[in-house]
CSV table of C-alpha atoms in Angstrom, one decimal:
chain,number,residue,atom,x,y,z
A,22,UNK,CA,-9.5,-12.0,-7.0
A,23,UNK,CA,-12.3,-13.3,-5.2
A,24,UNK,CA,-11.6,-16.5,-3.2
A,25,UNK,CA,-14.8,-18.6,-2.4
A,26,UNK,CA,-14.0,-21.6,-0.5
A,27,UNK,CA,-17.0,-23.4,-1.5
A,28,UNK,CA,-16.6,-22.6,-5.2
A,29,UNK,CA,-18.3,-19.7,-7.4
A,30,UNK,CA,-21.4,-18.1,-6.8
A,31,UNK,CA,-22.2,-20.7,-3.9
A,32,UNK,CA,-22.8,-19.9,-0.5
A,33,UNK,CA,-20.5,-20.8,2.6
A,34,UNK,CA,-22.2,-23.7,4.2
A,35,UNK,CA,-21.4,-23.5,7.9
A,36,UNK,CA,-19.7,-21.2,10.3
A,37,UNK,CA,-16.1,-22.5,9.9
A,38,UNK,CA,-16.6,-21.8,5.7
A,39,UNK,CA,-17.1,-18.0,6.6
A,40,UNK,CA,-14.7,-18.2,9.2
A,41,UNK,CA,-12.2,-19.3,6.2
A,42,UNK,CA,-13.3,-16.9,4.1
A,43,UNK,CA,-13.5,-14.1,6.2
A,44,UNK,CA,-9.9,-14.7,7.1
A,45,UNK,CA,-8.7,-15.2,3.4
A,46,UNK,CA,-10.4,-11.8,2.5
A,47,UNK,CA,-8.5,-10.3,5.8
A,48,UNK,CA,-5.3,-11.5,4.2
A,49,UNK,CA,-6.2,-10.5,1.0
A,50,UNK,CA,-6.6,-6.7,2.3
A,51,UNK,CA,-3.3,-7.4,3.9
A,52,UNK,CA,-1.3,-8.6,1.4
A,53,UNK,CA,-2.3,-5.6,-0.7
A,54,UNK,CA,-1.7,-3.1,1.7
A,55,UNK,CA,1.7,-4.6,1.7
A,56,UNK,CA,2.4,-4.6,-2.3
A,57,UNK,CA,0.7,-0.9,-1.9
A,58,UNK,CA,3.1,0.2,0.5
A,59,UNK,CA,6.2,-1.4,-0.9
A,60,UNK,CA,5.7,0.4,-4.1
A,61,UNK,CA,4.9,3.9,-2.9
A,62,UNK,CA,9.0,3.2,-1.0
A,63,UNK,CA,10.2,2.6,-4.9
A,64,UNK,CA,8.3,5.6,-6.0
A,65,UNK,CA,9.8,7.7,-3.3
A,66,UNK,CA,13.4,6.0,-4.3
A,67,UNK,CA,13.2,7.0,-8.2
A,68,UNK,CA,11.9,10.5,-6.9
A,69,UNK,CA,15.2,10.7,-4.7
A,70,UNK,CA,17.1,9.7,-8.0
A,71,UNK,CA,15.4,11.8,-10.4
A,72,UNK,CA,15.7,14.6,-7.6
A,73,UNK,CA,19.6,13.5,-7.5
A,74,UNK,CA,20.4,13.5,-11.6
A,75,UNK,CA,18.0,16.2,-13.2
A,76,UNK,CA,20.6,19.2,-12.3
A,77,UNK,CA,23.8,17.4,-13.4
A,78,UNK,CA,25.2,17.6,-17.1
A,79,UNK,CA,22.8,15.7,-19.4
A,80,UNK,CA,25.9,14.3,-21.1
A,81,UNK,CA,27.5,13.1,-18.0
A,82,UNK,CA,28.1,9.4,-17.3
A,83,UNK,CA,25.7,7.3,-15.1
A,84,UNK,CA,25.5,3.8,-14.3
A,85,UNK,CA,21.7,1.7,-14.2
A,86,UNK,CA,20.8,-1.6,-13.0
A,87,UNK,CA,18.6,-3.4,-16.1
A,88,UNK,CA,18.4,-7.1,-14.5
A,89,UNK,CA,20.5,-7.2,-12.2
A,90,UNK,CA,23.0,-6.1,-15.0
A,91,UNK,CA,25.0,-2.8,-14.1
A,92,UNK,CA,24.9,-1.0,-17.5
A,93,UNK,CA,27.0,2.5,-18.4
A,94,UNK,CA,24.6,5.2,-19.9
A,95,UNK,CA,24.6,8.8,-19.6
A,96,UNK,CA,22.2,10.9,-18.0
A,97,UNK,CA,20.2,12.1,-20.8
A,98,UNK,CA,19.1,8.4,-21.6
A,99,UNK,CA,18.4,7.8,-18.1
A,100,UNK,CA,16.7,10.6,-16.9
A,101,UNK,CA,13.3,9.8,-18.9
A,102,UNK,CA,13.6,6.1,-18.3
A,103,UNK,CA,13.5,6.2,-14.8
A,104,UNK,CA,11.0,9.2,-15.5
A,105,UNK,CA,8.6,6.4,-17.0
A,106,UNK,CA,9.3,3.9,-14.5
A,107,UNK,CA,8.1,6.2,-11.8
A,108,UNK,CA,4.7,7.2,-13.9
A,109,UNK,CA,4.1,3.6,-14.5
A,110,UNK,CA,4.7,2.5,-10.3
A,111,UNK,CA,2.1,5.2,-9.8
A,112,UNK,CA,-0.1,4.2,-12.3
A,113,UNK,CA,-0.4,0.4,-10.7
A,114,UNK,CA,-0.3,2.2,-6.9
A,115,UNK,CA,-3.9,3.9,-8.2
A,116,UNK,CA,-5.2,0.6,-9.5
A,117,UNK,CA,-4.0,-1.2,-6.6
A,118,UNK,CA,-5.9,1.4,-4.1
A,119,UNK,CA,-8.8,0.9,-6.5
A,120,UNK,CA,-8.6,-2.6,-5.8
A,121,UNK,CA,-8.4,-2.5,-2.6
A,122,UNK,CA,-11.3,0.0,-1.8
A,123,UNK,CA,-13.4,-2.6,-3.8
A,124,UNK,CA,-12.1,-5.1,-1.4
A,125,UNK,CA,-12.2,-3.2,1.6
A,126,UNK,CA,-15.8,-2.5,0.5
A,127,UNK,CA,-16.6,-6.9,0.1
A,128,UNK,CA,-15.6,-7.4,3.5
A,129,UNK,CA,-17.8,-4.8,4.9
A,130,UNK,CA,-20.7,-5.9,3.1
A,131,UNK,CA,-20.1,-9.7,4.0
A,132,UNK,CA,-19.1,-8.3,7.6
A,133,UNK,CA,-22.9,-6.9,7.4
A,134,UNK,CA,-24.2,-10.1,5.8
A,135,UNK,CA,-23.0,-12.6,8.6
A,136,UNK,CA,-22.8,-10.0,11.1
A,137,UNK,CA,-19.1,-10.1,12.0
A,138,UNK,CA,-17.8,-8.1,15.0
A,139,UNK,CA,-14.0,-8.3,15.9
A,140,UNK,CA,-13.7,-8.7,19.6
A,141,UNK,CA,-10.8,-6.5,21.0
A,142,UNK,CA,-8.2,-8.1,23.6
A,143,UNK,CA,-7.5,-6.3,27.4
A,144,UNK,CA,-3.9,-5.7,25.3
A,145,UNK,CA,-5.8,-3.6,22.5
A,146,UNK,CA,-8.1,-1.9,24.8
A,147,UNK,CA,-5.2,-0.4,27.1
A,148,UNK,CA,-3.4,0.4,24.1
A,149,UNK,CA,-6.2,2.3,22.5
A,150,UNK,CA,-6.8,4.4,26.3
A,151,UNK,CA,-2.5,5.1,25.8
A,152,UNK,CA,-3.0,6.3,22.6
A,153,UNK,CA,-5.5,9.0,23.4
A,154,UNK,CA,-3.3,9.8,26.1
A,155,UNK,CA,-0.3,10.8,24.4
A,156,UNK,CA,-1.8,11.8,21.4
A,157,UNK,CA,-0.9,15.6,21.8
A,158,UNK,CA,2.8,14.2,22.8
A,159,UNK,CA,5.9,16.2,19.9
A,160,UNK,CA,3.6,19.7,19.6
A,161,UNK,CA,4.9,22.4,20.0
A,162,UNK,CA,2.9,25.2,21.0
A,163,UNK,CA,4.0,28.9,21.9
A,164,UNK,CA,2.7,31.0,24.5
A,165,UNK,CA,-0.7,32.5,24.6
A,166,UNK,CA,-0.3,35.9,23.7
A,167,UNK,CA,1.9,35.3,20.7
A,168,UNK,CA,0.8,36.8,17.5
A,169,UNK,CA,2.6,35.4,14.2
């Protein structure tokens, strides 16, 4: 997964070659915490489904998507299937997180190595100052003397 821009095991050259870099491992980071994200939403999906069929009468029809194909099955066939979809998006979730600690981990260490320091914008600033502003904003808190 490791993109070098100057080919492998060589170091960048100038400061536009790290720049390039630095911004492909940036994207990298990004594009993963994307994928990561999208498949914790499918896992939360087949839990919704699991959540929706595991009660109803095991011999009961269902319909399931294979390929964009709408197939008739009942529910005792289904059940485990989507069971061992669900396992398996979890299973490349924790790989993926693996992956991305190891990558989040790179960056750092080149960070160190070049000495990279993101500037902030006036934009990020004031919205850092809002954000410990209104950070205490939806709590609900009872009065003093309650006792639960």
């Amino acid at each position: 997964m490791s993109n070098k821009t100057e080919g492998d095991g060589k170091e960048p050259i100038n400061e536009q070659a790290v720049a390039n870099l630095y911004g492909a491992m940036r994207s990298e980071i990004s594009q993963l915490y994307s994928k990561i994200t999208e498949l914790e939403m499918e896992v939360s999906e087949h839990s919704l489904v699991i959540g929706a069929i595991q009660p109803l009468d095991p011999s009961r029809r269902c319909y399931r998507m294979i390929g964009g194909v709408l197939v008739e099955r009942t529910i005792k066939e289904v059940l485990p299937a989507v069971q061992r979809n669900k396992e398996g998006l979890q299973e490349v979730i924790s790989r993926m997180n693996e992956a991305l600690e190891k990558k989040k981990k790179e960056i750092s260490e080149f960070e160190a190595k070049y000495k990279i320091r993101m500037k902030k914008s006036d934009s990020d600033v004031k919205d850092d100052a809002n954000r410990k502003e209104g950070s205490a904003q939806g709590v609900l808190v009872g009065p003093a003397g309650a006792k639960e």
